[in-house]
Coordinates of C-alpha atoms in Angstrom, one line a residue:
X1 CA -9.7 13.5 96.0
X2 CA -7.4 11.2 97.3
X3 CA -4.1 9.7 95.6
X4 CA -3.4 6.5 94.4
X5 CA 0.1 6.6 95.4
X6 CA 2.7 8.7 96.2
X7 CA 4.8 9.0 93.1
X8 CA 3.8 7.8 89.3
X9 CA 7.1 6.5 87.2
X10 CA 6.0 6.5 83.5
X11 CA 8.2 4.4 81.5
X12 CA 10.0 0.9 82.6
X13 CA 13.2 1.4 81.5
X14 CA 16.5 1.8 83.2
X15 CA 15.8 5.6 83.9
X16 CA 12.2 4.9 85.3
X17 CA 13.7 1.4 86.9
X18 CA 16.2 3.3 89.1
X19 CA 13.8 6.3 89.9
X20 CA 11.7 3.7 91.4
X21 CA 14.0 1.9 93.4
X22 CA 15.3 4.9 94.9
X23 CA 11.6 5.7 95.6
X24 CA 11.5 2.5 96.9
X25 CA 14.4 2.7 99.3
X26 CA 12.6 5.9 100.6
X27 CA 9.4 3.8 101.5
X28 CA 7.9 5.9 99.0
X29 CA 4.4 4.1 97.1
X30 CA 4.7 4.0 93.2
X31 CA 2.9 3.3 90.4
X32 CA 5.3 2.5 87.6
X33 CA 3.5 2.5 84.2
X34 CA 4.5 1.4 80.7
X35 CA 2.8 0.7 77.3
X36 CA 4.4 -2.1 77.2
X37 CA 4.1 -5.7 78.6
X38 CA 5.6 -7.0 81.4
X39 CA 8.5 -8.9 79.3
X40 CA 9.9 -5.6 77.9
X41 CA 11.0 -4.5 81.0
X42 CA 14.0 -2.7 81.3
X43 CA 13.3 -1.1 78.0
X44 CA 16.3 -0.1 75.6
X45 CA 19.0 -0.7 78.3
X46 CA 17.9 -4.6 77.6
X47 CA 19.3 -5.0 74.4
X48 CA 22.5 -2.5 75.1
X49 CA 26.3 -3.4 75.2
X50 CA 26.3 -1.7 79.0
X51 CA 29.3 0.4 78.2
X52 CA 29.9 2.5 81.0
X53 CA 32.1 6.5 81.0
X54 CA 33.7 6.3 84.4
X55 CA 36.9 8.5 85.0
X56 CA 40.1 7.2 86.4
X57 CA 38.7 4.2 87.3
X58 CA 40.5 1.1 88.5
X59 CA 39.7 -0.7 85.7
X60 CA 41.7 2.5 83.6
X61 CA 44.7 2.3 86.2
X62 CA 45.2 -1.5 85.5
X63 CA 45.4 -1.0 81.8
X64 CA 48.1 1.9 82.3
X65 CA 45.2 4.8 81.2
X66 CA 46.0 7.7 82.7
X67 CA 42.5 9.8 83.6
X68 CA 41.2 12.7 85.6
X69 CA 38.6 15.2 86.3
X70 CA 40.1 17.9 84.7
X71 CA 40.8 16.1 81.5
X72 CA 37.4 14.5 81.0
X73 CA 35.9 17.7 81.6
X74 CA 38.4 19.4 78.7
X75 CA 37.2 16.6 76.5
X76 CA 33.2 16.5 77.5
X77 CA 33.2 20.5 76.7
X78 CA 35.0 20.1 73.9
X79 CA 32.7 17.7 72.7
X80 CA 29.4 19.4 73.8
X81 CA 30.5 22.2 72.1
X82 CA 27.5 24.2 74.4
X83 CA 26.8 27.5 72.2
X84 CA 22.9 28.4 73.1
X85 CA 22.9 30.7 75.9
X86 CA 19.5 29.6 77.1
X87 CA 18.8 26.1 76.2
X88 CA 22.2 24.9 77.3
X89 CA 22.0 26.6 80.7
X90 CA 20.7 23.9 82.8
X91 CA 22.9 21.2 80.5
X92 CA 25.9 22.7 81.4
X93 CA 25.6 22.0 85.4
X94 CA 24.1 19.0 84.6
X95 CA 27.6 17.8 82.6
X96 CA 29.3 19.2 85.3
X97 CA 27.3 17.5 88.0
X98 CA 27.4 14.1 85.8
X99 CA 31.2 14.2 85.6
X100 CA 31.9 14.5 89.3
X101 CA 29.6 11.3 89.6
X102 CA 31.5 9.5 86.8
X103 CA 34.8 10.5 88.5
X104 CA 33.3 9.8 91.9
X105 CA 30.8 7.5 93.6
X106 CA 29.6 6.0 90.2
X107 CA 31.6 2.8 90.1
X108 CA 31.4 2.5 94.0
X109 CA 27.9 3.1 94.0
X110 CA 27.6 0.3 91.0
X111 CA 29.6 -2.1 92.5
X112 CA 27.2 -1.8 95.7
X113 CA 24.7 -3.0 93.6
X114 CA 26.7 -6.1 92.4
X115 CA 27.7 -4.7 88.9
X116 CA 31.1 -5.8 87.8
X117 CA 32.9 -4.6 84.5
X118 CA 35.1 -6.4 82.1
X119 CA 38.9 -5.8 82.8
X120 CA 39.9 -4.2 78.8
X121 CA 38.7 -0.5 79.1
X122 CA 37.2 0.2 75.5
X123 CA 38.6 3.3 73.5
X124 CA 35.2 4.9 71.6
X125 CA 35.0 8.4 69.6
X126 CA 38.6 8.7 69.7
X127 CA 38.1 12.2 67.5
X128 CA 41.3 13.0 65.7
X129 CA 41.2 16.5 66.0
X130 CA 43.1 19.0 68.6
X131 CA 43.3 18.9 72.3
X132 CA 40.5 20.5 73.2
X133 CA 38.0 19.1 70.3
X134 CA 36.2 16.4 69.8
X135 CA 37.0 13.1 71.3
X136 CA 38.1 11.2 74.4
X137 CA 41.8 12.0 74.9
X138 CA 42.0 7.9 77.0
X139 CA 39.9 4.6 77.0
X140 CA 36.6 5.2 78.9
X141 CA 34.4 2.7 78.0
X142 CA 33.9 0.0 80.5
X143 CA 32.0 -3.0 79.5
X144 CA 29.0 -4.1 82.1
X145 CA 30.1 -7.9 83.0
X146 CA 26.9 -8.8 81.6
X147 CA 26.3 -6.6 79.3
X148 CA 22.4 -4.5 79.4
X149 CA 20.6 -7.3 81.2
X150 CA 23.3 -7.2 83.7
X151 CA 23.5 -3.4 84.4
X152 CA 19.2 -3.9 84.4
X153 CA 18.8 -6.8 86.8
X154 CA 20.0 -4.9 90.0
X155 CA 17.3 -2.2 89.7
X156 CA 15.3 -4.2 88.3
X157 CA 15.3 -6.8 91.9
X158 CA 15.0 -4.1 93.9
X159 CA 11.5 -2.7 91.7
X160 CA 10.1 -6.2 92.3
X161 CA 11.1 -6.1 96.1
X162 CA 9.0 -2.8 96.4
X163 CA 6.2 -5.3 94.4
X164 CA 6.4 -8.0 97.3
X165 CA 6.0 -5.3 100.0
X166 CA 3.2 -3.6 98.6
X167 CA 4.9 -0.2 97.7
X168 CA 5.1 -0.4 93.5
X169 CA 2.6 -1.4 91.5
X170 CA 3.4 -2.5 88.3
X171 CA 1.1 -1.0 85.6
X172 CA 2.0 -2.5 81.9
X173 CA -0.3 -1.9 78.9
X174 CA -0.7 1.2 80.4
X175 CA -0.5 4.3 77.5
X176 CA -0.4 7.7 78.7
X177 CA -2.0 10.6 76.6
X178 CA -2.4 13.2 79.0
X179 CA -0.8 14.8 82.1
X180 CA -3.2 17.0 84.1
X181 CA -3.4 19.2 87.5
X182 CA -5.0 19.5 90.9
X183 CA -5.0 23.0 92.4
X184 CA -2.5 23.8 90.0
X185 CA 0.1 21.0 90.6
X186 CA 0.7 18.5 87.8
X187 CA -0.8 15.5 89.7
X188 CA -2.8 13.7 87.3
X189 CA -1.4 10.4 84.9
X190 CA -4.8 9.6 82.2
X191 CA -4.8 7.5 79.2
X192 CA -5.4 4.4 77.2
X193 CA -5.3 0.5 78.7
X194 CA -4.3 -1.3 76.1
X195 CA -5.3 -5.2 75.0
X196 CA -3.0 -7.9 77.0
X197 CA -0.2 -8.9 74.7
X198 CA 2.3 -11.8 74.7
X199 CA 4.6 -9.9 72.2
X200 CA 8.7 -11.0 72.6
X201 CA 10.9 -8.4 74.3
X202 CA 11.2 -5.8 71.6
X203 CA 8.4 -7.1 69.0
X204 CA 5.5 -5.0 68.1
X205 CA 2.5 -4.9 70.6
X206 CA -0.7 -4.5 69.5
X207 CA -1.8 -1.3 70.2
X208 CA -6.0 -2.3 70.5
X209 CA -7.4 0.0 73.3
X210 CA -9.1 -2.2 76.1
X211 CA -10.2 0.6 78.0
X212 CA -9.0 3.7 80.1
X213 CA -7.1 4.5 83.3
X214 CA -6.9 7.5 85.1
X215 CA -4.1 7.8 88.6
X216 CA -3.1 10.4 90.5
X217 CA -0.2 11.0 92.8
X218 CA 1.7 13.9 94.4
X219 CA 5.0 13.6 91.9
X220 CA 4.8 12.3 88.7
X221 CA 8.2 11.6 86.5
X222 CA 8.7 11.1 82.7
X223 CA 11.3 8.5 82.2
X224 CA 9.7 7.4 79.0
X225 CA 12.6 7.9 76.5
X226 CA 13.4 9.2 73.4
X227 CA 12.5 9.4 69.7
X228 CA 14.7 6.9 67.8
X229 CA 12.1 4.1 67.0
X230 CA 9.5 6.4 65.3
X231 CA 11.5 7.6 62.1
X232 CA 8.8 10.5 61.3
X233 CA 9.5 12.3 64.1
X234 CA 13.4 11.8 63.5
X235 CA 12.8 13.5 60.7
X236 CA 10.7 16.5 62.0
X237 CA 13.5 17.5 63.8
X238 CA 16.2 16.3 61.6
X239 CA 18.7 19.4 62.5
X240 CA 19.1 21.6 59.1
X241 CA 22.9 21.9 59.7
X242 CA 23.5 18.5 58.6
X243 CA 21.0 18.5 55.6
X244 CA 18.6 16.7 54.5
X245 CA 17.6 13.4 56.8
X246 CA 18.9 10.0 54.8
X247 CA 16.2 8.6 52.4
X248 CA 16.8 5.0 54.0
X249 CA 17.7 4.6 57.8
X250 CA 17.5 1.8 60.1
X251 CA 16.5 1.4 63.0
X252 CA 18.4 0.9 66.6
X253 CA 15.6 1.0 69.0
X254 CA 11.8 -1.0 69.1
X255 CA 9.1 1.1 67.8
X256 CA 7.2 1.7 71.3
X257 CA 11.0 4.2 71.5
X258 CA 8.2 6.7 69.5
X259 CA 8.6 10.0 71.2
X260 CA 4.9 10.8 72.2
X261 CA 5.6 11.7 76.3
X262 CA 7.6 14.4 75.0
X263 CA 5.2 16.0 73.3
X264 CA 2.3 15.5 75.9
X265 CA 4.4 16.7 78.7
X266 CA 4.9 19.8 76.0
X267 CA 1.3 20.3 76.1
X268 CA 1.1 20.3 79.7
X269 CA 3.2 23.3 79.6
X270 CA 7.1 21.5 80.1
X271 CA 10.0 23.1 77.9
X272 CA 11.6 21.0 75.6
X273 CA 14.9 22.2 74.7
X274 CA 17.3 21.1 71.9
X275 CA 15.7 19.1 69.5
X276 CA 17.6 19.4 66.5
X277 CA 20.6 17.5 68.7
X278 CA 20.5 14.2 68.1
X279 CA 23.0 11.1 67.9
X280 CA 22.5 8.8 65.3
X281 CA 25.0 6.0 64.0
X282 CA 27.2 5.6 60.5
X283 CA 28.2 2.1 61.1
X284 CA 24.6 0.2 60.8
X285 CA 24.2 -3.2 59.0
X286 CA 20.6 -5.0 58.4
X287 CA 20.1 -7.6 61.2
X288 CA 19.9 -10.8 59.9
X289 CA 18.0 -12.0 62.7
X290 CA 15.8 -8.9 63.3
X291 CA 13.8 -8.3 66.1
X292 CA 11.9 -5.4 65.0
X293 CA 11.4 -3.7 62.0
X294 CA 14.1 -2.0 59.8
X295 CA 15.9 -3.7 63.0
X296 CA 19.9 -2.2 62.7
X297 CA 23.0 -3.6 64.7
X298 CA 26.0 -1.4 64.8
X299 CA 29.6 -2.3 64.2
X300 CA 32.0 -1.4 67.0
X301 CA 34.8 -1.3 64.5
X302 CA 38.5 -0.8 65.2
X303 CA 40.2 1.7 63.6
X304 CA 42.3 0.2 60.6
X305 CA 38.9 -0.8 57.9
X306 CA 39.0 1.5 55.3
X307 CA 35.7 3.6 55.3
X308 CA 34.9 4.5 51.4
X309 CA 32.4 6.7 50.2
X310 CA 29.6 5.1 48.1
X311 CA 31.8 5.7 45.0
X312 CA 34.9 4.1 46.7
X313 CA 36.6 6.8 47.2
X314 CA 38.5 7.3 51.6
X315 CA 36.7 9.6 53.7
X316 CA 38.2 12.2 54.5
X317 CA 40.8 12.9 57.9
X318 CA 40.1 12.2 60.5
X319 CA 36.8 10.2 59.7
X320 CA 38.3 7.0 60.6
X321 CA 36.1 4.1 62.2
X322 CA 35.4 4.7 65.5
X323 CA 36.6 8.6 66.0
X324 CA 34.0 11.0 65.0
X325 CA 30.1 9.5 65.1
X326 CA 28.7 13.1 64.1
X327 CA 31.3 14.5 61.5
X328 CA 30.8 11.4 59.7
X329 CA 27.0 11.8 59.7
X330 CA 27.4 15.0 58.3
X331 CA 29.7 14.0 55.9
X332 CA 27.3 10.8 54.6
X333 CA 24.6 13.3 53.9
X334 CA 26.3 15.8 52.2
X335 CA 27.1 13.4 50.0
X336 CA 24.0 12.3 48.1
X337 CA 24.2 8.8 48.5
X338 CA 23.0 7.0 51.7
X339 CA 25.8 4.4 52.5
X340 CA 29.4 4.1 52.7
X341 CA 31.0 0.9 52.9
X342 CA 33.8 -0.6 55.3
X343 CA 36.7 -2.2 53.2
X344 CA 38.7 -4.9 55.0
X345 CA 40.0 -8.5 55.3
X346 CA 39.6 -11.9 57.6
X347 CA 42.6 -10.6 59.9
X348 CA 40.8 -7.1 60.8
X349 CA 37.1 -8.4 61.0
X350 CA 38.2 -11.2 63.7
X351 CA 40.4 -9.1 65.5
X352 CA 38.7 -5.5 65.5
X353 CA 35.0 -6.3 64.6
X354 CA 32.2 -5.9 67.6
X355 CA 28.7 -6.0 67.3
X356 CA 26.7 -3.5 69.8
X357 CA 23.8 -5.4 71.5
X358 CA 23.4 -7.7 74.8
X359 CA 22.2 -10.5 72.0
X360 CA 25.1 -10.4 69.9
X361 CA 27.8 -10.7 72.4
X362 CA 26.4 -13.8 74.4
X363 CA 29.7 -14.5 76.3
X364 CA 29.8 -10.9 78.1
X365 CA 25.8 -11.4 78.3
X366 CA 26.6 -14.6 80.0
X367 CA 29.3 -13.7 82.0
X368 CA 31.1 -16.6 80.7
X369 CA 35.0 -16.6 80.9
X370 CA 35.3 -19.5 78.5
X371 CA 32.9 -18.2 76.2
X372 CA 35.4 -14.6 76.0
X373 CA 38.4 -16.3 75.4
X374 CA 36.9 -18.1 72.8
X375 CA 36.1 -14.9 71.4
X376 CA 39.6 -13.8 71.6
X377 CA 40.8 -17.3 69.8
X378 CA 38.5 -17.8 67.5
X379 CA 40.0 -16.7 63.5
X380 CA 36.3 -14.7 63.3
X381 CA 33.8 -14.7 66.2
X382 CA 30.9 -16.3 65.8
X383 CA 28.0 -13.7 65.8
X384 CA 30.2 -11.9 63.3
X385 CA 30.9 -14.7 61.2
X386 CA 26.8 -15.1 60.9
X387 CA 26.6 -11.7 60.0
X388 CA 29.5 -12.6 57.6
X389 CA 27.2 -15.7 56.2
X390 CA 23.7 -14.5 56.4
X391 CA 23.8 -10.7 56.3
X392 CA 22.4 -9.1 53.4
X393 CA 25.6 -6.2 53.8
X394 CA 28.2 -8.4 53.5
X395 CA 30.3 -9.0 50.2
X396 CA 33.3 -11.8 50.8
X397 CA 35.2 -12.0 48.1
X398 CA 38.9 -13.5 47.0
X399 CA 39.9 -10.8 44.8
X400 CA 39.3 -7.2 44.3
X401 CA 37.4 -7.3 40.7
X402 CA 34.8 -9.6 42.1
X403 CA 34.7 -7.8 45.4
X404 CA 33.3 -4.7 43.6
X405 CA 31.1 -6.8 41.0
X406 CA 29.5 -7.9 44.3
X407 CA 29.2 -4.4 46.2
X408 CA 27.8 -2.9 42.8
X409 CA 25.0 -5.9 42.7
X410 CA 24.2 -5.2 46.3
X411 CA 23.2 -1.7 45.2
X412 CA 21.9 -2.4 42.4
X413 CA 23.9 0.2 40.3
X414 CA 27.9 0.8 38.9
X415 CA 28.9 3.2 41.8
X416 CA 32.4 1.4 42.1
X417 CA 35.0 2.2 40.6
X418 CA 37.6 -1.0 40.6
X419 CA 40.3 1.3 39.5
X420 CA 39.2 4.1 41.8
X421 CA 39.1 1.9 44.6
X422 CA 42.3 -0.5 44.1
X423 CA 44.7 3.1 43.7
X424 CA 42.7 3.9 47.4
X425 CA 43.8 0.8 49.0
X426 CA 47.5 0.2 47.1
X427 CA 48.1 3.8 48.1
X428 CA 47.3 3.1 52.0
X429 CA 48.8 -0.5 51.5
X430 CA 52.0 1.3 50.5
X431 CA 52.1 3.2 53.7
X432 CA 51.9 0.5 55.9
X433 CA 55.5 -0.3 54.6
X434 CA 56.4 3.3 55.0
X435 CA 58.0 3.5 59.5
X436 CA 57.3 7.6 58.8
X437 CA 53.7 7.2 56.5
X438 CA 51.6 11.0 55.9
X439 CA 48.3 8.6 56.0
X440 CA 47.2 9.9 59.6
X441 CA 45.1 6.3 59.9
X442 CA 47.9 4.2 59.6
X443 CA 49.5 6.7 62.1
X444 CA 46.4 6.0 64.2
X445 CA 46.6 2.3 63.7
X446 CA 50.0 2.6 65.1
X447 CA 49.1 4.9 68.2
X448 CA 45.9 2.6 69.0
X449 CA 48.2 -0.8 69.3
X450 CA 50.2 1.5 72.0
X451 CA 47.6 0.8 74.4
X452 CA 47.2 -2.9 75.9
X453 CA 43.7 -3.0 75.4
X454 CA 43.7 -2.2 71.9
X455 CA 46.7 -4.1 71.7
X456 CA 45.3 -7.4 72.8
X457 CA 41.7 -8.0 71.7
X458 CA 40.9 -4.5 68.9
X459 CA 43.6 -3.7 66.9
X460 CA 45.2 -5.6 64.4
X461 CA 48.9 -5.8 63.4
X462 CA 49.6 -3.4 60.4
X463 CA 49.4 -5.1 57.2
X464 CA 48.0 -4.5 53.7
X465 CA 44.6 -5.1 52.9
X466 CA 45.5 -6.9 49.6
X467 CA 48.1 -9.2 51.0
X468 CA 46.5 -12.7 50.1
X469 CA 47.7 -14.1 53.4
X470 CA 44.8 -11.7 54.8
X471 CA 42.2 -12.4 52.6
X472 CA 39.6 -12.8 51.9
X473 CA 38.6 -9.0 51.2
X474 CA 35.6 -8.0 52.6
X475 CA 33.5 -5.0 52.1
X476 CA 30.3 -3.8 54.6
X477 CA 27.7 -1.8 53.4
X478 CA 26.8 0.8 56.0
X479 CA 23.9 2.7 57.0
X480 CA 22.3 5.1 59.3
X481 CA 21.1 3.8 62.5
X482 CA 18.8 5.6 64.8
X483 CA 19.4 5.6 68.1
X484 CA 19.4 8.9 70.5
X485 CA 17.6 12.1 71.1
X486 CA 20.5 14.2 72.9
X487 CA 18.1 16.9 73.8
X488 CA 14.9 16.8 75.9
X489 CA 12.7 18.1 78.9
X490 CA 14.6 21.0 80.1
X491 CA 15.1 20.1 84.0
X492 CA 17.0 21.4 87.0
X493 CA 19.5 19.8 89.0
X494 CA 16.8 17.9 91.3
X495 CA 15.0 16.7 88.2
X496 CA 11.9 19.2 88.2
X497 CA 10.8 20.3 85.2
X498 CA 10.8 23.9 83.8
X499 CA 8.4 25.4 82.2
X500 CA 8.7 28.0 79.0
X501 CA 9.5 31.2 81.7
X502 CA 12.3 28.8 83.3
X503 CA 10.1 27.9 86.3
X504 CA 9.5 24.4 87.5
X505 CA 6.1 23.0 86.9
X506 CA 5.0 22.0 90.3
X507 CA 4.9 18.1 91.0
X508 CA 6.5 16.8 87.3
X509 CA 10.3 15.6 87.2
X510 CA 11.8 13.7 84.5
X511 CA 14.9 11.5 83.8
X512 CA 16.8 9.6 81.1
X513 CA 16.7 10.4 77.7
X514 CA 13.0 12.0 77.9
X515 CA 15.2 14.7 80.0
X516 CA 18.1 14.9 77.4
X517 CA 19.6 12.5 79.9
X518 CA 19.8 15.5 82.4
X519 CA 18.6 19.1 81.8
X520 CA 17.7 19.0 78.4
X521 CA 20.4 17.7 77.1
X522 CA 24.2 17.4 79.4
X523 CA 25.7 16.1 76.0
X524 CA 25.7 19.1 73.7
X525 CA 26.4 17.8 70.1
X526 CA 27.8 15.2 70.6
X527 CA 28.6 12.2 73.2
X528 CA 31.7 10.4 73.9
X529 CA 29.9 7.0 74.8
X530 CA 29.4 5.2 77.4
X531 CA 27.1 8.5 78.3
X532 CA 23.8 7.1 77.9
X533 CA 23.1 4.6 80.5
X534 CA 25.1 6.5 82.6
X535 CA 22.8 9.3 82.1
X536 CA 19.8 6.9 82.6
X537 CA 21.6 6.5 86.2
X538 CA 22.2 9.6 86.9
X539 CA 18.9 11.5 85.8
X540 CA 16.6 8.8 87.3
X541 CA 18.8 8.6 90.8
X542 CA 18.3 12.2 90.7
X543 CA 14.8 12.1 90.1
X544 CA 13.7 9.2 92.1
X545 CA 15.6 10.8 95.4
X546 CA 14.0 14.6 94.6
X547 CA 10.6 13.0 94.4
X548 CA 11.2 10.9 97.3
X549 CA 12.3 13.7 99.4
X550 CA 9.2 16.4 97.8
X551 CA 6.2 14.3 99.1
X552 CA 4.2 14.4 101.8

């Protein structure tokens, strides 16, 4: 039986995007399928902030940041905190392998490409523990100039050049339901053709069956994602170490981010390793604007809102906004209650307040120089200052007592405690006064505004939450957000994936987060951002050059 192209790609996002152009530069044929229609192209990555991990970058040597191999590495293990002898073998080289790349040829190899990156490295998951825990020990994050569609576009021109010469064909509506073999090689790509749909980027598609396709090519590679649009699932494999799942969650990612590749590559005999790992956000606010259902934004907070509990009172050290994504999580559902509230004023939301999403930061989406030093001028910006006006998490308030009346009627019960919650902040107010201060977030607030970065546009002065000359108070509900799947289709260096006796399954690779973003799953526990669409580069280079280099 003849094959209908050298290599299939299933999935259209930035993993499957960049496996194709690679195949592409090898004069490979492809078929690149998606369940999708045409205009969700680029997937998750679309609708990303593009944050980048690169390692002693030139971006990092500008803003004084001092970076290396060796200290990313102490700070990815002691993150990963790898502690499965078998799952985490093939994750471990993989975080090795990825770290060279961010410390190497990533940013070159980028910037061959045309990507560009916003001057002010970001500071995420700062951690707050010891030297070899948790946390990035130096700024990492670098912003795509241009945000998701930016960091998409490249790969995404160089897919549709393979269109025009006759090497990809683009396959949409396309749903896969099984993976099957030829002489014992996994060769085969069957499933459901789904009804034509002029659904928005990130809307529901119908999901009406038109028909059925059946393709078969030499390689096939899963770069279909993960799991964080199809909450059920979440739950399934909701690890048990953190407790029960939340009753409530929102949702980060589209729907068609469901999870179902996973399991039919499972069936077809791949391994999928580390399940229970996954990375879910603390700081998620309804979108007033949603795009999707239970559709979630996340704050990119600085680190001087006080987080509360959902009866007011401080988490505790070092949970602090923006330092530990995972203890926090645990923390939240350990506690009974599925929300915790940041507690703030007008001088801290406009200077330290970021919303995560290509379509809520339209300057860096735009590229537009004006547009960020508007940003940087204005009292509040202006996608937070909707959120601020139209977002049902928001309470705004001129005085404490009627701050809490309005965070108790947004919950619809007497959680709050006004006394509990003004000793809280006059406490903390009072150490903002104190140059020596025990409270280790004012101490942090203090270290942060060392660094320029923080110093100029994500860190505000010191000052007390209940000085009126800051007001008004603020307080943000927060919830859960789904967003990642850390661990996946267990895979060796060139992509291949391994079967249940460690073996790869002849003629199957995957990338992105279907692949844990490498191996099943290079993060570990945890990430230190900036991870994931690097991971998406990474695994799907990897994958698209194996395959590439494997067929005839």
């Amino acid at each position: 039986m003849a094959y209908d192209a050298d290599v299939i790609v299933i999935g259209a996002g930035l993993a499957g995007l960049v496996a194709t152009a690679e195949l592409v530069a090898a004069g490979r044929t492809v078929i690149l399928v998606d369940q999708e229609p045409g205009q969700s192209l680029g997937g998750q990555a679309h609708w990303s902030f593009g944050g980048l991990f690169l390692v002693d970058s030139p971006e990092q040597r500008r803003m004084r940041i001092r970076d290396s191999f060796d200290l990313a590495r102490q700070d990815w293990l002691g993150t990963a905190g790898f502690d499965r002898e078998d799952e985490d073998r093939w994750p471990r080289r993989w975080a090795d392998a990825y770290l060279e790349f961010a410390a190497g040829e990533k940013r070159s190899w980028l910037r061959q490409r045309g990507i560009r990156f916003f001057p002010v490295v970001g500071w995420a998951e700062r951690g707050g523990y010891s030297a070899t825990g948790h946390g990035n020990s130096v700024p990492r994050f670098h912003i795509t100039w241009g945000t998701g569609p930016g960091l998409v576009a490249p790969f995404e021109q160089r897919v549709r050049e393979g269109v025009a010469r006759g090497l990809v064909r683009l396959c949409f509506r396309h749903r896969v339901t099984g993976l099957g073999r030829t002489g014992g090689a996994l060769d085969t790509v069957s499933g459901e053709v789904l009804e034509p749909s002029a659904a928005e980027r990130g809307t529901a598609s119908s999901r009406e069956v038109a028909g059925a396709f059946e393709f078969r090519a030499q390689a096939v590679i899963v770069a279909s994602g993960g799991i964080g649009g199809n909450l059920e699932l979440v739950r399934a494999q909701w690890p048990g170490r953190l407790g029960a799942p939340p009753r409530t969650m929102l949702s980060g990612v589209p729907a068609h981010v469901d999870g179902l590749m996973l399991g039919i590559a499972e069936r077809a005999g791949a391994s999928h390793v580390n399940q229970d790992r996954m990375w879910h956000y603390t700081e998620g606010i309804e979108n007033w604007n949603p795009v999707w259902a239970r559709h979630g934004i996340r704050i990119l907070p600085g680190p001087s809102s006080l987080w509360v509990d959902a009866r007011g009172r401080r988490l505790p050290v070092p949970l602090f906004p923006g330092f530990d994504t995972l203890g926090t999580l645990e923390h939240i559902v350990t506690s009974g209650y599925d929300h915790t509230w940041f507690v703030l004023d007008r001088k801290i939301i406009g200077k330290e307040f970021a919303l995560s999403g290509s379509e809520q930061n339209p300057d860096l989406t735009g590229r537009s120089v004006r547009g960020v030093i508007g940003r940087a001028r204005a009292d509040v910006p202006g996608p937070v200052r909707a959120f601020m006006d139209h977002g049902v998490d928001f309470v705004v308030e001129e005085d404490l007592a009627a701050l809490v009346r309005g965070m108790n009627a947004l919950t619809g019960d007497e959680l709050i405690d006004e006394a509990v919650l003004r000793r809280e902040i006059v406490a903390r107010d009072r150490e903002i006064r104190n140059p020596f201060t025990k409270d280790l977030q004012v101490t942090a607030v203090r270290g942060a505004r060392k660094y320029l970065g923080d110093k100029l546009i994500r860190t505000a002065p010191p000052h007390r939450i209940l000085d009126p000359a800051a007001g008004p108070l603020i307080a943000v509900r927060l919830r859960v957000l789904t967003r990642k799947s850390l661990g996946g289709l267990e895979t060796d260096l060139s992509s291949r994936v391994l079967g249940a006796d460690g073996t790869p399954l002849a003629g199957l690779y995957a990338a992105g987060e279907a692949a844990g973003f490498g191996g099943g799953g290079l993060h570990g526990y945890r990430s230190l951002e900036g991870t994931f669409l690097g991971g998406c580069l990474f695994s799907g280079r990897a994958a698209g050059r194996a395959a590439a280099d494997a067929v005839r």
